[in-house]
Amino acid sequence: MTYDLIVLGGGPAGYLAAERAGNAGLSVALCEERSLGGVCLNEGCIPTKTLLYSAKLYDGVRHGEKYGVKAEGLTIDHSEVIKRKNKVVRALVAGVKAQMRNSKVTVFMARGVIEGKNGADFVVKAGEETLLGKKLLIATGSSAAVPPIEGLKEGLASGFVLTNREILDLSEKPERLCVIGGGVIGLELASYFNSIGTKVTVVEMLDHIAGETDQDLVKILKADLEKRGIVFELNAKVTRVSGNAVHYEQNNENKQVEADKVLLSIGRRANTRDLGLEKIQVLVERGAVVTDDKMQTNIPNVYAAGDVNGRSMLAHTAYREAEVAVNNILGEKDLMRYDAIPAVLYTNPEISSVGETEATAAKKGLPFKTVQLPMQYSGRYQAENEGGRGIMKLLVDPKTERVLGCHLLCNYSSEFIILAGAFITQGLTLNQIKKIVFPHPTVSEIVREAVFQYK
Ligand code: NAI
């Protein structure tokens, strides 16, 4: 038979596209070589959140005196945390499997490789099977980038250096962890391992951590993390990894940090190799599949969604891109927008952002006004964050009085940053937002407060 759609990759982009297409009545084949759910479910978003929740609970009780809570003999058992993580992952992977069944998607647990064309159909080899498809969706995701640094490959082979994949299966707590790269993965895992008692050093090439995140918020977070014992080595260029150390150059000096394990988290590369993309001339630039705003590649009937197109390597972007691709496959017009995609750094406290920062707005020459408030404006925040130093920033276009961006340093912000995302997507004006009733008391009321404080 010829499938209406063949999906390569069973991560958030692939499984959601397969589900939507299956539910719309298309015959769908999905190829996955490792585990349904992809990086997000198996070795990314979900497992790290289970680890971070255990750490948050432990830290909350450990520092509970300020709330009148005292505990004795408190411990955190890393191996139990990992066991629970595995249970959560298993349940969710089983859920995706059930979704595929319910949507009548045929799953091939094998790597899908494009062989070429047979008339108008695409030919894909999935293990021993040869599949034919009218349309293709490439959703093969990304992998940890491995730069050409001396000793890194050997370190990965020996198990001294780990990526996000292996570190989540460490059954024992390392005494000393060196994190190469102070981005999202590095900071989330530095935060967890610090909480369970590992001595953590983050080695970052730039003069700041957390990439393009609002640096006023990041400075406060960094100071908090330093107070907890995490050491940051900035402007530090890693030159070599040896038996038990990471060597780096900082201010023209050669330095090293000794460690029991090293986490490599310096960014990700789209998985475009050995997929047979060249057999059908799919355009790949800087290692990623090029897509338009319908998620179509340069080849008609071939789409790409998720990390593989390198546009915004986030699971929630992947979901939406998958829907856009399927809607276009079904002949419905739907275009992808990238201007209101929330991003969250799940440290404790969290940083959540959407839209422009002051730095990106200035760079683009966009006129903006900023409302900045301490989180103490929220009663719920005060009740639950003794001594908290959270802040919020709202960026507004002074001409249209529409929201351009929102940045929050406080817990729960991941749960309500979408408010600002919705304001941007829908183009709501401050006057329209003022008429929305927020539940009280909630941390989210800070958004309403900022809107009223705008002058
Ligand atoms: P990243 O791009 O966020 O951070 C990498 C960091 O490594 C940067 O600060 C960079 O300057 C630094 N770096 C690069 N080369 C270096 C070197 N040789 N030595 C020292 N530092 C170096 O990448 P990361 O953390 O690996 O995350 C990858 C992707 O996963 C991101 O695109 C992110 O969107 C996604 N992700 C999202 C999460 C979330 O939304 N909460 C959580 C985890 C990952």
Short mmCIF file of C-alpha atoms in Angstrom, two decimals, residues 142-450:
data_model
loop_
_atom_site.label_atom_id
_atom_site.label_comp_id
_atom_site.label_asym_id
_atom_site.label_seq_id
_atom_site.Cartn_x
_atom_site.Cartn_y
_atom_site.Cartn_z
CA SER A 142 18.55 16.98 17.18
CA SER A 143 21.51 15.59 19.14
CA ALA A 144 24.04 17.09 21.50
CA ALA A 145 26.70 18.99 19.55
CA VAL A 146 30.21 17.61 20.03
CA PRO A 147 32.85 20.22 19.12
CA PRO A 148 36.33 19.20 18.03
CA ILE A 149 37.95 19.62 21.45
CA GLU A 150 40.91 17.39 22.28
CA GLY A 151 39.96 14.45 24.47
CA LEU A 152 36.20 14.99 24.20
CA LYS A 153 35.46 11.96 22.01
CA GLU A 154 37.60 9.75 24.24
CA GLY A 155 35.85 11.19 27.31
CA LEU A 156 32.45 10.39 25.80
CA ALA A 157 33.58 6.87 24.98
CA SER A 158 34.92 6.23 28.49
CA GLY A 159 31.83 7.63 30.22
CA PHE A 160 33.71 10.52 31.83
CA VAL A 161 31.91 12.99 29.57
CA LEU A 162 28.12 12.72 29.37
CA THR A 163 25.45 14.41 27.29
CA ASN A 164 21.86 15.08 28.38
CA ARG A 165 21.13 11.47 27.43
CA GLU A 166 23.59 9.59 29.65
CA ILE A 167 23.51 11.97 32.61
CA LEU A 168 19.86 11.19 33.21
CA ASP A 169 20.74 7.57 33.82
CA LEU A 170 23.59 8.11 36.27
CA SER A 171 22.67 5.83 39.13
CA GLU A 172 25.16 7.41 41.53
CA LYS A 173 25.63 11.03 42.43
CA PRO A 174 28.99 12.37 41.21
CA GLU A 175 30.96 14.21 43.90
CA ARG A 176 32.20 16.80 41.38
CA LEU A 177 30.51 17.75 38.10
CA CYS A 178 31.92 20.09 35.48
CA VAL A 179 29.28 21.46 33.12
CA ILE A 180 30.57 22.70 29.77
CA GLY A 181 28.10 25.33 28.53
CA GLY A 182 25.94 27.59 30.69
CA GLY A 183 22.80 27.39 28.54
CA VAL A 184 19.43 25.83 29.36
CA ILE A 185 20.52 22.20 29.67
CA GLY A 186 23.66 23.13 31.61
CA LEU A 187 21.83 25.36 34.09
CA GLU A 188 18.91 23.01 34.73
CA LEU A 189 21.19 20.07 35.44
CA ALA A 190 23.69 22.21 37.38
CA SER A 191 20.77 23.27 39.55
CA TYR A 192 19.67 19.65 40.19
CA PHE A 193 23.12 18.27 40.96
CA ASN A 194 23.91 21.23 43.22
CA SER A 195 20.73 20.49 45.19
CA ILE A 196 21.67 16.86 45.76
CA GLY A 197 25.12 17.83 47.04
CA THR A 198 27.39 17.57 44.00
CA LYS A 199 30.06 20.25 43.69
CA VAL A 200 29.21 21.89 40.36
CA THR A 201 31.39 24.13 38.17
CA VAL A 202 29.95 25.64 34.99
CA VAL A 203 32.48 26.55 32.30
CA GLU A 204 30.99 29.03 29.83
CA MET A 205 32.66 30.53 26.80
CA LEU A 206 30.72 33.84 26.85
CA ASP A 207 30.79 36.56 29.51
CA HIS A 208 27.27 35.61 30.62
CA ILE A 209 25.07 32.55 31.08
CA ALA A 210 21.61 31.68 29.70
CA GLY A 211 22.17 32.99 26.17
CA GLU A 212 19.70 35.66 25.10
CA THR A 213 17.58 35.55 28.26
CA ASP A 214 17.04 38.99 29.86
CA GLN A 215 20.31 39.58 31.67
CA ASP A 216 18.82 41.59 34.57
CA LEU A 217 16.87 38.49 35.53
CA VAL A 218 19.82 36.20 34.84
CA LYS A 219 22.11 38.23 37.12
CA ILE A 220 19.79 37.64 40.07
CA LEU A 221 19.45 33.96 39.26
CA LYS A 222 23.22 33.59 38.90
CA ALA A 223 23.82 35.25 42.26
CA ASP A 224 21.28 32.86 43.84
CA LEU A 225 22.94 29.84 42.24
CA GLU A 226 26.38 31.07 43.38
CA LYS A 227 25.08 31.48 46.91
CA ARG A 228 23.99 27.86 46.74
CA GLY A 229 27.54 26.87 45.80
CA ILE A 230 27.60 26.63 41.99
CA VAL A 231 30.85 28.05 40.58
CA PHE A 232 30.72 29.86 37.24
CA GLU A 233 33.83 30.25 35.10
CA LEU A 234 32.92 32.76 32.40
CA ASN A 235 34.90 33.82 29.32
CA ALA A 236 36.34 30.35 29.60
CA LYS A 237 37.29 28.52 26.41
CA VAL A 238 37.61 24.78 26.85
CA THR A 239 40.82 23.60 25.22
CA ARG A 240 41.13 19.98 26.31
CA VAL A 241 39.49 17.25 28.31
CA SER A 242 41.85 14.85 30.02
CA GLY A 243 41.53 11.86 32.38
CA ASN A 244 39.80 13.69 35.23
CA ALA A 245 39.83 17.36 34.27
CA VAL A 246 38.48 20.00 31.91
CA HIS A 247 41.18 22.42 30.78
CA TYR A 248 40.24 25.93 29.71
CA GLU A 249 41.73 29.27 28.81
CA GLN A 250 40.54 32.33 30.71
CA ASN A 251 42.11 35.81 30.46
CA ASN A 252 45.11 34.29 28.67
CA GLU A 253 45.69 31.88 31.50
CA ASN A 254 45.46 28.10 31.30
CA LYS A 255 43.27 26.70 34.04
CA GLN A 256 41.60 23.42 34.84
CA VAL A 257 38.77 22.06 36.87
CA GLU A 258 38.90 18.50 38.16
CA ALA A 259 35.72 16.48 38.08
CA ASP A 260 34.28 12.99 38.41
CA LYS A 261 31.88 13.59 35.55
CA VAL A 262 31.52 16.20 32.82
CA LEU A 263 28.25 17.30 31.23
CA LEU A 264 28.59 18.51 27.65
CA SER A 265 25.78 20.97 26.92
CA ILE A 266 26.99 23.46 24.36
CA GLY A 267 24.02 23.35 22.02
CA ARG A 268 22.40 20.90 19.66
CA ARG A 269 22.70 19.91 16.01
CA ALA A 270 19.81 18.92 13.75
CA ASN A 271 19.75 15.22 12.86
CA THR A 272 20.00 15.43 9.08
CA ARG A 273 22.81 12.97 8.41
CA ASP A 274 22.39 9.56 6.77
CA LEU A 275 18.66 10.08 6.21
CA GLY A 276 18.88 9.98 2.41
CA LEU A 277 17.75 13.63 2.14
CA GLU A 278 20.12 14.09 -0.79
CA LYS A 279 18.32 11.30 -2.69
CA ILE A 280 15.35 13.63 -3.12
CA GLN A 281 17.41 16.88 -3.07
CA VAL A 282 16.00 18.31 0.16
CA LEU A 283 17.80 21.57 0.91
CA VAL A 284 19.92 21.52 4.07
CA GLU A 285 21.64 24.69 5.27
CA ARG A 286 24.04 24.87 8.21
CA GLY A 287 23.07 21.29 9.02
CA ALA A 288 19.31 21.94 9.28
CA VAL A 289 16.44 21.29 6.84
CA VAL A 290 15.21 24.56 5.33
CA THR A 291 11.46 25.13 5.70
CA ASP A 292 8.99 27.86 4.75
CA ASP A 293 6.16 29.11 6.98
CA LYS A 294 3.97 26.15 5.94
CA MET A 295 6.80 23.89 7.18
CA GLN A 296 7.34 22.70 3.62
CA THR A 297 10.88 22.08 2.38
CA ASN A 298 12.13 23.09 -1.08
CA ILE A 299 10.61 19.82 -2.36
CA PRO A 300 6.81 19.74 -2.79
CA ASN A 301 5.10 17.24 -0.46
CA VAL A 302 8.14 17.05 1.83
CA TYR A 303 7.74 18.83 5.17
CA ALA A 304 10.00 19.21 8.21
CA ALA A 305 9.00 20.05 11.78
CA GLY A 306 10.76 20.21 15.15
CA ASP A 307 14.46 20.57 15.96
CA VAL A 308 15.51 19.20 12.56
CA ASN A 309 14.70 22.54 10.90
CA GLY A 310 16.82 24.37 13.49
CA ARG A 311 14.39 27.29 13.83
CA SER A 312 13.46 27.12 17.51
CA MET A 313 14.61 23.94 19.23
CA LEU A 314 11.74 23.58 21.69
CA ALA A 315 9.17 20.82 22.07
CA HIS A 316 6.24 23.25 22.05
CA THR A 317 7.51 24.83 18.83
CA ALA A 318 7.68 21.31 17.42
CA TYR A 319 4.04 20.65 18.34
CA ARG A 320 2.81 23.75 16.59
CA GLU A 321 5.05 23.22 13.54
CA ALA A 322 3.69 19.67 13.29
CA GLU A 323 0.12 20.99 13.28
CA VAL A 324 0.97 23.61 10.67
CA ALA A 325 2.56 20.92 8.46
CA VAL A 326 -0.44 18.58 8.80
CA ASN A 327 -2.97 21.36 8.19
CA ASN A 328 -1.17 22.28 4.99
CA ILE A 329 -0.97 18.62 3.99
CA LEU A 330 -4.76 18.49 4.47
CA GLY A 331 -5.13 21.53 2.23
CA GLU A 332 -5.98 23.98 5.01
CA LYS A 333 -4.03 27.23 5.05
CA ASP A 334 -2.02 27.58 8.25
CA LEU A 335 1.19 29.55 8.76
CA MET A 336 3.82 29.18 11.48
CA ARG A 337 4.66 32.20 13.67
CA TYR A 338 7.79 32.41 15.76
CA ASP A 339 7.23 35.78 17.48
CA ALA A 340 5.38 34.53 20.55
CA ILE A 341 7.04 31.26 21.53
CA PRO A 342 7.55 31.09 25.29
CA ALA A 343 10.85 29.85 26.69
CA VAL A 344 11.41 28.58 30.22
CA LEU A 345 14.53 27.95 32.22
CA TYR A 346 13.37 25.48 34.88
CA THR A 347 15.85 26.43 37.56
CA ASN A 348 14.63 27.28 41.06
CA PRO A 349 13.40 30.01 40.66
CA GLU A 350 12.30 29.68 37.05
CA ILE A 351 12.84 32.25 34.31
CA SER A 352 10.08 32.45 31.71
CA SER A 353 10.16 34.68 28.66
CA VAL A 354 8.19 35.44 25.57
CA GLY A 355 8.64 37.93 22.75
CA GLU A 356 11.25 40.66 22.62
CA THR A 357 13.78 41.42 25.34
CA GLU A 358 15.06 44.99 25.71
CA ALA A 359 18.23 43.87 23.93
CA THR A 360 16.47 42.25 20.94
CA ALA A 361 13.97 45.11 20.61
CA ALA A 362 16.81 47.67 20.62
CA LYS A 363 18.73 45.63 18.07
CA LYS A 364 15.70 45.57 15.77
CA GLY A 365 15.09 49.29 16.29
CA LEU A 366 11.63 48.64 17.74
CA PRO A 367 10.28 51.43 19.95
CA PHE A 368 9.39 50.07 23.40
CA LYS A 369 8.68 51.05 26.99
CA THR A 370 9.40 48.72 29.89
CA VAL A 371 7.43 48.24 33.08
CA GLN A 372 9.59 46.51 35.69
CA LEU A 373 8.12 45.34 38.98
CA PRO A 374 9.43 43.37 41.93
CA MET A 375 7.41 40.18 42.36
CA GLN A 376 6.41 41.43 45.82
CA TYR A 377 3.46 43.11 44.09
CA SER A 378 1.88 39.65 44.10
CA GLY A 379 0.42 38.62 47.46
CA ARG A 380 0.73 34.93 46.64
CA TYR A 381 4.40 35.43 45.77
CA GLN A 382 5.04 37.10 49.12
CA ALA A 383 3.20 34.34 50.95
CA GLU A 384 5.30 31.62 49.35
CA ASN A 385 8.69 33.25 48.68
CA GLU A 386 10.25 34.51 51.89
CA GLY A 387 13.12 36.81 50.91
CA GLY A 388 12.46 36.17 47.19
CA ARG A 389 14.05 38.56 44.72
CA GLY A 390 11.90 37.82 41.68
CA ILE A 391 11.16 40.47 39.09
CA MET A 392 8.96 40.91 36.06
CA LYS A 393 9.38 43.01 32.97
CA LEU A 394 6.71 43.87 30.46
CA LEU A 395 7.74 45.44 27.16
CA VAL A 396 5.08 47.52 25.44
CA ASP A 397 4.96 49.21 22.04
CA PRO A 398 4.18 52.84 23.01
CA LYS A 399 2.39 53.55 19.71
CA THR A 400 -0.02 50.64 19.65
CA GLU A 401 0.03 49.86 23.39
CA ARG A 402 0.41 46.21 22.51
CA VAL A 403 2.67 43.80 24.40
CA LEU A 404 6.05 43.12 22.78
CA GLY A 405 7.59 40.87 25.42
CA CYS A 406 7.35 39.59 28.97
CA HIS A 407 10.08 38.23 31.25
CA LEU A 408 9.59 36.72 34.67
CA LEU A 409 11.94 35.48 37.36
CA CYS A 410 9.71 33.59 39.77
CA ASN A 411 8.28 30.15 40.36
CA TYR A 412 5.08 29.18 38.57
CA SER A 413 5.97 31.67 35.81
CA SER A 414 6.23 28.71 33.38
CA GLU A 415 2.52 28.15 34.00
CA PHE A 416 1.38 31.65 33.12
CA ILE A 417 3.94 33.11 30.68
CA ILE A 418 1.47 31.94 28.04
CA LEU A 419 -0.78 34.86 29.07
CA ALA A 420 1.72 37.24 27.51
CA GLY A 421 2.18 34.81 24.63
CA ALA A 422 -1.56 34.98 23.98
CA PHE A 423 -1.55 38.80 24.22
CA ILE A 424 1.18 38.94 21.56
CA THR A 425 -0.39 36.28 19.30
CA GLN A 426 -3.81 37.95 19.47
CA GLY A 427 -2.42 41.52 19.33
CA LEU A 428 -4.37 42.58 22.45
CA THR A 429 -3.98 46.19 23.59
CA LEU A 430 -3.38 47.09 27.23
CA ASN A 431 -6.95 48.39 27.45
CA GLN A 432 -8.30 45.05 26.29
CA ILE A 433 -6.08 43.19 28.77
CA LYS A 434 -7.31 45.41 31.64
CA LYS A 435 -10.78 43.92 31.24
CA ILE A 436 -9.59 40.35 31.86
CA VAL A 437 -10.29 39.02 35.37
CA PHE A 438 -7.36 37.18 36.98
CA PRO A 439 -7.85 34.72 39.85
CA HIS A 440 -6.72 36.04 43.24
CA PRO A 441 -4.39 35.38 44.90
CA THR A 442 -2.10 34.11 42.16
CA VAL A 443 1.41 34.91 41.06
CA SER A 444 0.01 35.61 37.59
CA GLU A 445 -1.65 38.80 38.89
CA ILE A 446 1.75 40.45 38.44
CA VAL A 447 0.95 40.62 34.72
CA ARG A 448 -2.27 42.53 35.36
CA GLU A 449 -0.43 44.80 37.80
CA ALA A 450 2.23 45.62 35.20
#
